[in-house]
DNA sequence: AGTATATATGAAGAATTTTACATATGAATA
DNA sequence: TATTCATATGTAAAATTCTTCATATATACT
């Protein structure tokens, strides 16, 4: 491996890191996770999601934009409404990994980070 | 499905959401991603990571703790040192998904969120 | 035991992210 | 085109997360 390709790898890695950061940041938010959960059931409009979650419309809208930017969801206009639906390919394979990881390391049901809690 | 099992599903979902939140939050940080990247190569001590990344020892230590709590890494003492190594099973399958997702939706290399950037 | 080296921890300020409110834009329909 | 319904956006304040500094703890060695 010459210097040039080492450099390329570094750049690639940096790029991957930026991607990963945006990818994971987008998913590290309770509102957005709850939204994804809603959309697992069926495509929904902004107001439907907001009502279901008991949150403000504008707040949901802000969060949907982030999910959209990361292509975790897509949107389609339906008359006055705009309907959001899930990118199942990514989300489902992702959640499979989380579930497996949790099953293996968080035996007490969903409560991950038991070690962390114990330490305090 | 009776009321009881509906409730169980809700609780399960909440639990999964908490798990997901912790899982993804842990990964949505540049320092921790860079650390993971280092550990892909080989197990390393705190100081080795800190030096490699040009960061403070205590800062790396704080961040390693979070990665440890989520079981993305594990630690073993080696004399005075403490050596951290990667949970490859989870991390590698996870990064495969991110890479695929990025390949599909971020055609310009690693720079995801092109839509987001364009909007401003 | 005392010292040196390696790592962990607590806490406060800095930085980032999230939310709420006000308001703007877009689409359908009278 | 005026009105209504649905969604988006700008921005400041609130909430959360991160980093830094000081210091504590742990291990090995003399």
CSV table of C-alpha atoms (C1' of nucleotides) in Angstrom, one decimal:
chain,number,residue,atom,x,y,z
A,1,UNK,CA,0.0,0.0,0.0
A,2,UNK,CA,1.6,3.3,-1.1
A,3,UNK,CA,1.1,6.7,0.6
A,4,UNK,CA,-1.6,7.6,-1.8
A,5,UNK,CA,-3.8,4.7,-1.0
A,6,UNK,CA,-3.2,5.1,2.7
A,7,UNK,CA,-4.5,8.6,2.3
A,8,UNK,CA,-7.5,7.4,0.3
A,9,UNK,CA,-8.4,5.0,3.1
A,10,UNK,CA,-8.2,7.8,5.7
A,11,UNK,CA,-10.5,10.0,3.6
A,12,UNK,CA,-12.8,7.1,3.0
A,13,UNK,CA,-12.9,6.5,6.7
A,14,UNK,CA,-13.5,10.1,7.5
A,15,UNK,CA,-16.4,10.1,5.0
A,16,UNK,CA,-17.8,6.9,6.5
A,17,UNK,CA,-17.5,8.5,10.0
A,18,UNK,CA,-19.5,11.5,8.8
A,19,UNK,CA,-22.1,9.2,7.3
A,20,UNK,CA,-22.2,7.1,10.4
A,21,UNK,CA,-22.5,10.1,12.6
A,22,UNK,CA,-25.5,11.5,10.7
A,23,UNK,CA,-27.0,8.0,10.4
A,24,UNK,CA,-26.8,7.3,14.1
A,25,UNK,CA,-27.6,10.8,15.3
A,26,UNK,CA,-30.8,10.7,13.4
A,27,UNK,CA,-31.8,7.5,15.2
A,28,UNK,CA,-30.8,8.7,18.6
A,29,UNK,CA,-33.9,10.6,19.5
A,30,UNK,CA,-37.0,9.3,21.3
A,31,UNK,CA,-39.4,11.3,19.1
A,32,UNK,CA,-37.9,10.0,15.9
A,33,UNK,CA,-37.7,6.4,17.1
A,34,UNK,CA,-41.4,6.6,18.2
A,35,UNK,CA,-42.2,8.0,14.7
A,36,UNK,CA,-40.4,5.1,13.1
A,37,UNK,CA,-42.3,2.8,15.3
A,38,UNK,CA,-45.6,4.3,14.1
A,39,UNK,CA,-44.6,4.0,10.5
A,40,UNK,CA,-43.8,0.4,10.9
A,41,UNK,CA,-47.6,-0.2,11.1
A,42,UNK,CA,-48.6,2.0,8.2
A,43,UNK,CA,-47.8,5.1,6.2
A,44,UNK,CA,-49.1,8.2,8.1
A,45,UNK,CA,-49.5,12.0,7.7
A,46,UNK,CA,-47.8,14.5,9.9
A,47,UNK,CA,-50.9,15.3,11.8
A,48,UNK,CA,-51.7,11.6,12.3
A,49,UNK,CA,-48.3,11.0,13.8
A,50,UNK,CA,-48.5,14.1,15.9
A,51,UNK,CA,-51.9,13.1,17.3
A,52,UNK,CA,-50.8,9.5,17.9
A,53,UNK,CA,-47.7,10.6,19.8
A,54,UNK,CA,-49.4,13.6,21.5
A,55,UNK,CA,-46.9,16.0,20.2
A,56,UNK,CA,-47.0,19.3,18.3
A,57,UNK,CA,-47.3,19.2,14.6
A,58,UNK,CA,-44.3,21.5,14.0
A,59,UNK,CA,-42.2,19.4,16.2
A,60,UNK,CA,-43.0,16.2,14.3
A,61,UNK,CA,-42.4,18.0,11.1
A,62,UNK,CA,-39.0,19.1,12.2
A,63,UNK,CA,-38.1,15.6,13.1
A,64,UNK,CA,-39.6,14.1,10.0
A,65,UNK,CA,-37.3,16.3,8.0
A,66,UNK,CA,-34.2,14.7,9.6
A,67,UNK,CA,-35.5,11.2,9.0
A,68,UNK,CA,-36.2,12.2,5.4
A,69,UNK,CA,-32.7,13.7,5.0
A,70,UNK,CA,-31.2,10.4,6.1
A,71,UNK,CA,-33.6,8.4,3.8
A,72,UNK,CA,-35.0,6.5,6.6
A,73,UNK,CA,-38.4,7.5,5.4
A,74,UNK,CA,-39.9,8.9,2.2
A,75,UNK,CA,-42.8,11.2,1.6
A,76,UNK,CA,-45.6,11.4,-0.9
A,77,UNK,CA,-48.2,14.1,-1.3
A,78,UNK,CA,-51.8,12.9,-1.1
A,79,UNK,CA,-54.0,15.9,-1.7
A,80,UNK,CA,-53.5,18.4,1.1
A,81,UNK,CA,-51.8,15.8,3.2
A,82,UNK,CA,-48.3,14.5,2.9
A,83,UNK,CA,-47.9,10.9,3.7
A,84,UNK,CA,-44.7,9.5,5.2
A,85,UNK,CA,-43.6,5.9,4.8
A,86,UNK,CA,-40.8,3.8,6.1
A,87,UNK,CA,-37.7,2.7,4.3
A,88,UNK,CA,-38.2,-0.9,5.5
A,89,UNK,CA,-35.1,-2.3,3.9
A,90,UNK,CA,-32.7,-0.3,6.1
A,91,UNK,CA,-34.8,0.0,9.2
A,92,UNK,CA,-35.8,-3.6,9.5
A,93,UNK,CA,-32.4,-5.0,9.1
A,94,UNK,CA,-31.1,-2.4,11.5
A,95,UNK,CA,-33.6,-3.2,14.2
A,96,UNK,CA,-32.8,-6.9,13.8
A,97,UNK,CA,-29.3,-6.2,14.8
A,98,UNK,CA,-30.3,-4.1,17.8
A,99,UNK,CA,-32.7,-6.7,18.9
A,100,UNK,CA,-30.1,-9.5,18.7
A,101,UNK,CA,-27.6,-7.3,20.5
A,102,UNK,CA,-30.1,-6.5,23.2
A,103,UNK,CA,-31.1,-10.2,23.5
A,104,UNK,CA,-27.5,-11.1,24.0
A,105,UNK,CA,-26.3,-8.3,26.3
A,106,UNK,CA,-29.5,-7.0,28.0
A,107,UNK,CA,-31.1,-10.1,29.4
A,108,UNK,CA,-33.5,-8.1,31.6
A,109,UNK,CA,-35.8,-7.2,28.6
A,110,UNK,CA,-35.2,-4.0,26.8
A,111,UNK,CA,-33.2,-2.3,29.6
A,112,UNK,CA,-29.8,-2.0,28.1
A,113,UNK,CA,-26.8,-0.6,29.9
A,114,UNK,CA,-27.3,-2.5,33.1
A,115,UNK,CA,-23.6,-2.2,33.9
A,116,UNK,CA,-23.9,1.5,33.6
A,117,UNK,CA,-26.8,1.7,36.0
A,118,UNK,CA,-25.0,-0.5,38.5
A,119,UNK,CA,-21.9,1.6,38.7
A,120,UNK,CA,-23.5,4.8,40.1
B,1,UNK,CA,-55.1,-10.2,20.4
B,2,UNK,CA,-56.7,-9.3,23.7
B,3,UNK,CA,-56.1,-6.2,25.7
B,4,UNK,CA,-53.4,-7.8,27.7
B,5,UNK,CA,-51.2,-8.7,24.8
B,6,UNK,CA,-51.8,-5.2,23.2
B,7,UNK,CA,-50.4,-3.8,26.4
B,8,UNK,CA,-47.5,-6.2,26.4
B,9,UNK,CA,-46.6,-5.1,22.9
B,10,UNK,CA,-46.7,-1.5,23.9
B,11,UNK,CA,-44.4,-2.2,26.9
B,12,UNK,CA,-42.1,-4.2,24.7
B,13,UNK,CA,-42.0,-1.4,22.2
B,14,UNK,CA,-41.2,1.2,24.8
B,15,UNK,CA,-38.4,-1.1,26.1
B,16,UNK,CA,-37.1,-1.5,22.6
B,17,UNK,CA,-37.2,2.2,22.1
B,18,UNK,CA,-35.2,2.8,25.2
B,19,UNK,CA,-32.7,0.2,24.1
B,20,UNK,CA,-32.6,1.7,20.6
B,21,UNK,CA,-32.1,5.2,22.0
B,22,UNK,CA,-29.2,4.1,24.1
B,23,UNK,CA,-27.8,2.0,21.3
B,24,UNK,CA,-27.9,4.7,18.7
B,25,UNK,CA,-26.9,7.6,21.0
B,26,UNK,CA,-23.8,5.8,21.9
B,27,UNK,CA,-22.9,5.6,18.2
B,28,UNK,CA,-23.8,9.2,17.4
B,29,UNK,CA,-20.6,10.8,18.5
B,30,UNK,CA,-17.5,11.5,16.4
B,31,UNK,CA,-15.0,10.6,19.2
B,32,UNK,CA,-16.7,7.3,19.8
B,33,UNK,CA,-16.9,6.5,16.1
B,34,UNK,CA,-13.3,7.3,15.7
B,35,UNK,CA,-12.5,5.1,18.7
B,36,UNK,CA,-14.4,2.2,17.2
B,37,UNK,CA,-12.5,2.8,14.0
B,38,UNK,CA,-9.2,2.5,15.8
B,39,UNK,CA,-10.3,-0.7,17.5
B,40,UNK,CA,-11.2,-2.2,14.2
B,41,UNK,CA,-7.5,-2.5,13.6
B,42,UNK,CA,-6.4,-3.9,16.9
B,43,UNK,CA,-7.2,-3.8,20.7
B,44,UNK,CA,-5.7,-0.7,22.3
B,45,UNK,CA,-5.2,0.9,25.7
B,46,UNK,CA,-6.8,4.2,26.7
B,47,UNK,CA,-3.6,6.2,26.2
B,48,UNK,CA,-2.9,4.6,22.9
B,49,UNK,CA,-6.3,5.7,21.6
B,50,UNK,CA,-6.0,9.1,23.1
B,51,UNK,CA,-2.6,9.6,21.5
B,52,UNK,CA,-3.7,8.3,18.2
B,53,UNK,CA,-6.7,10.6,18.1
B,54,UNK,CA,-4.9,13.6,19.7
B,55,UNK,CA,-7.4,13.8,22.5
B,56,UNK,CA,-7.3,13.9,26.3
B,57,UNK,CA,-7.0,10.7,28.2
B,58,UNK,CA,-9.9,11.5,30.4
B,59,UNK,CA,-12.1,12.4,27.5
B,60,UNK,CA,-11.4,9.1,25.8
B,61,UNK,CA,-12.0,7.3,29.1
B,62,UNK,CA,-15.4,8.9,29.5
B,63,UNK,CA,-16.3,7.9,26.0
B,64,UNK,CA,-15.0,4.4,26.4
B,65,UNK,CA,-17.3,3.9,29.3
B,66,UNK,CA,-20.3,4.6,27.2
B,67,UNK,CA,-19.2,2.2,24.6
B,68,UNK,CA,-18.6,-0.4,27.3
B,69,UNK,CA,-22.0,0.2,28.8
B,70,UNK,CA,-23.5,-0.6,25.5
B,71,UNK,CA,-21.3,-3.6,25.0
B,72,UNK,CA,-19.9,-2.3,21.8
B,73,UNK,CA,-16.4,-2.9,23.3
B,74,UNK,CA,-15.0,-5.0,26.1
B,75,UNK,CA,-12.1,-4.3,28.4
B,76,UNK,CA,-9.3,-6.5,29.9
B,77,UNK,CA,-6.6,-5.5,32.2
B,78,UNK,CA,-3.0,-6.0,31.1
B,79,UNK,CA,-0.8,-5.1,33.9
B,80,UNK,CA,-1.1,-1.4,34.5
B,81,UNK,CA,-2.9,-0.9,31.3
B,82,UNK,CA,-6.5,-1.7,30.4
B,83,UNK,CA,-7.0,-2.9,26.9
B,84,UNK,CA,-10.2,-2.3,25.0
B,85,UNK,CA,-11.3,-4.5,22.1
B,86,UNK,CA,-14.2,-4.4,19.8
B,87,UNK,CA,-17.4,-6.4,19.8
B,88,UNK,CA,-17.0,-7.3,16.1
B,89,UNK,CA,-20.2,-9.2,15.8
B,90,UNK,CA,-22.5,-6.3,16.4
B,91,UNK,CA,-20.2,-3.5,15.0
B,92,UNK,CA,-19.4,-5.2,11.7
B,93,UNK,CA,-22.9,-6.2,10.9
B,94,UNK,CA,-24.1,-2.8,11.8
B,95,UNK,CA,-21.5,-1.0,9.6
B,96,UNK,CA,-22.4,-3.3,6.7
B,97,UNK,CA,-25.9,-1.9,6.9
B,98,UNK,CA,-24.7,1.7,7.1
B,99,UNK,CA,-22.4,1.2,4.2
B,100,UNK,CA,-25.1,-0.4,2.0
B,101,UNK,CA,-27.5,2.4,3.0
B,102,UNK,CA,-25.0,5.0,2.1
B,103,UNK,CA,-24.1,3.3,-1.2
B,104,UNK,CA,-27.7,3.4,-2.2
B,105,UNK,CA,-28.7,6.9,-0.9
B,106,UNK,CA,-25.5,8.9,-0.8
B,107,UNK,CA,-24.0,8.4,-4.2
B,108,UNK,CA,-21.4,11.2,-3.7
B,109,UNK,CA,-19.2,9.0,-1.5
B,110,UNK,CA,-19.6,9.2,2.2
B,111,UNK,CA,-21.4,12.5,2.3
B,112,UNK,CA,-24.8,11.6,3.4
B,113,UNK,CA,-27.7,14.1,3.7
B,114,UNK,CA,-27.1,15.8,0.5
B,115,UNK,CA,-30.7,16.9,0.4
B,116,UNK,CA,-30.2,18.4,3.8
B,117,UNK,CA,-27.2,20.4,2.7
B,118,UNK,CA,-29.0,21.7,-0.4
B,119,UNK,CA,-31.9,23.1,1.4
B,120,UNK,CA,-30.3,25.7,3.5
C,1,DA,C1',5.1,1.7,52.4
C,2,DG,C1',6.4,5.1,48.7
C,3,DT,C1',6.6,6.3,44.0
C,4,DA,C1',5.4,6.1,39.2
C,5,DT,C1',2.4,5.0,35.6
C,6,DA,C1',-2.3,4.1,33.7
C,7,DT,C1',-7.0,4.8,34.0
C,8,DA,C1',-11.4,6.5,36.1
C,9,DT,C1',-14.5,9.9,38.0
C,10,DG,C1',-17.0,14.3,39.4
C,11,DA,C1',-18.5,18.4,38.2
C,12,DA,C1',-18.9,22.8,35.8
C,13,DG,C1',-18.9,25.3,31.7
C,14,DA,C1',-19.2,24.8,26.5
C,15,DA,C1',-21.4,23.0,22.7
C,16,DT,C1',-25.0,20.8,20.5
C,17,DT,C1',-29.6,19.3,19.9
C,18,DT,C1',-34.5,19.7,20.7
C,19,DT,C1',-38.7,21.9,21.4
C,20,DA,C1',-42.2,25.6,21.2
C,21,DC,C1',-44.2,29.4,19.3
C,22,DA,C1',-45.1,32.4,15.6
C,23,DT,C1',-45.7,32.5,11.1
C,24,DA,C1',-45.1,31.2,6.2
C,25,DT,C1',-46.1,28.2,2.3
C,26,DG,C1',-48.8,24.8,-0.4
C,27,DA,C1',-52.9,22.5,-2.0
C,28,DA,C1',-57.8,22.0,-2.5
C,29,DT,C1',-62.2,23.9,-2.9
C,30,DA,C1',-66.1,27.3,-2.5
D,1,DT,C1',-59.2,34.6,-5.5
D,2,DA,C1',-60.5,34.0,-0.7
D,3,DT,C1',-60.7,30.6,2.7
D,4,DT,C1',-59.5,26.5,5.0
D,5,DC,C1',-56.8,22.7,6.0
D,6,DA,C1',-52.1,20.6,6.2
D,7,DT,C1',-47.4,21.0,6.5
D,8,DA,C1',-43.0,23.6,6.8
D,9,DT,C1',-39.7,26.9,8.6
D,10,DG,C1',-37.1,30.4,11.5
D,11,DT,C1',-35.6,31.3,15.8
D,12,DA,C1',-35.0,31.7,20.6
D,13,DA,C1',-35.2,29.3,24.8
D,14,DA,C1',-34.9,24.8,27.1
D,15,DA,C1',-32.8,20.4,27.6
D,16,DT,C1',-29.3,17.4,26.7
D,17,DT,C1',-24.7,15.9,25.8
D,18,DC,C1',-19.7,16.7,25.6
D,19,DT,C1',-15.3,18.2,27.1
D,20,DT,C1',-12.0,19.9,30.3
D,21,DC,C1',-9.8,20.2,34.5
D,22,DA,C1',-8.8,18.6,38.9
D,23,DT,C1',-8.4,14.8,41.4
D,24,DA,C1',-9.1,9.9,42.8
D,25,DT,C1',-8.2,5.0,42.3
D,26,DA,C1',-5.6,1.0,40.7
D,27,DT,C1',-1.6,-1.6,39.6
D,28,DA,C1',3.3,-2.5,39.4
D,29,DC,C1',7.8,-1.8,41.0
D,30,DT,C1',11.6,-0.2,44.3
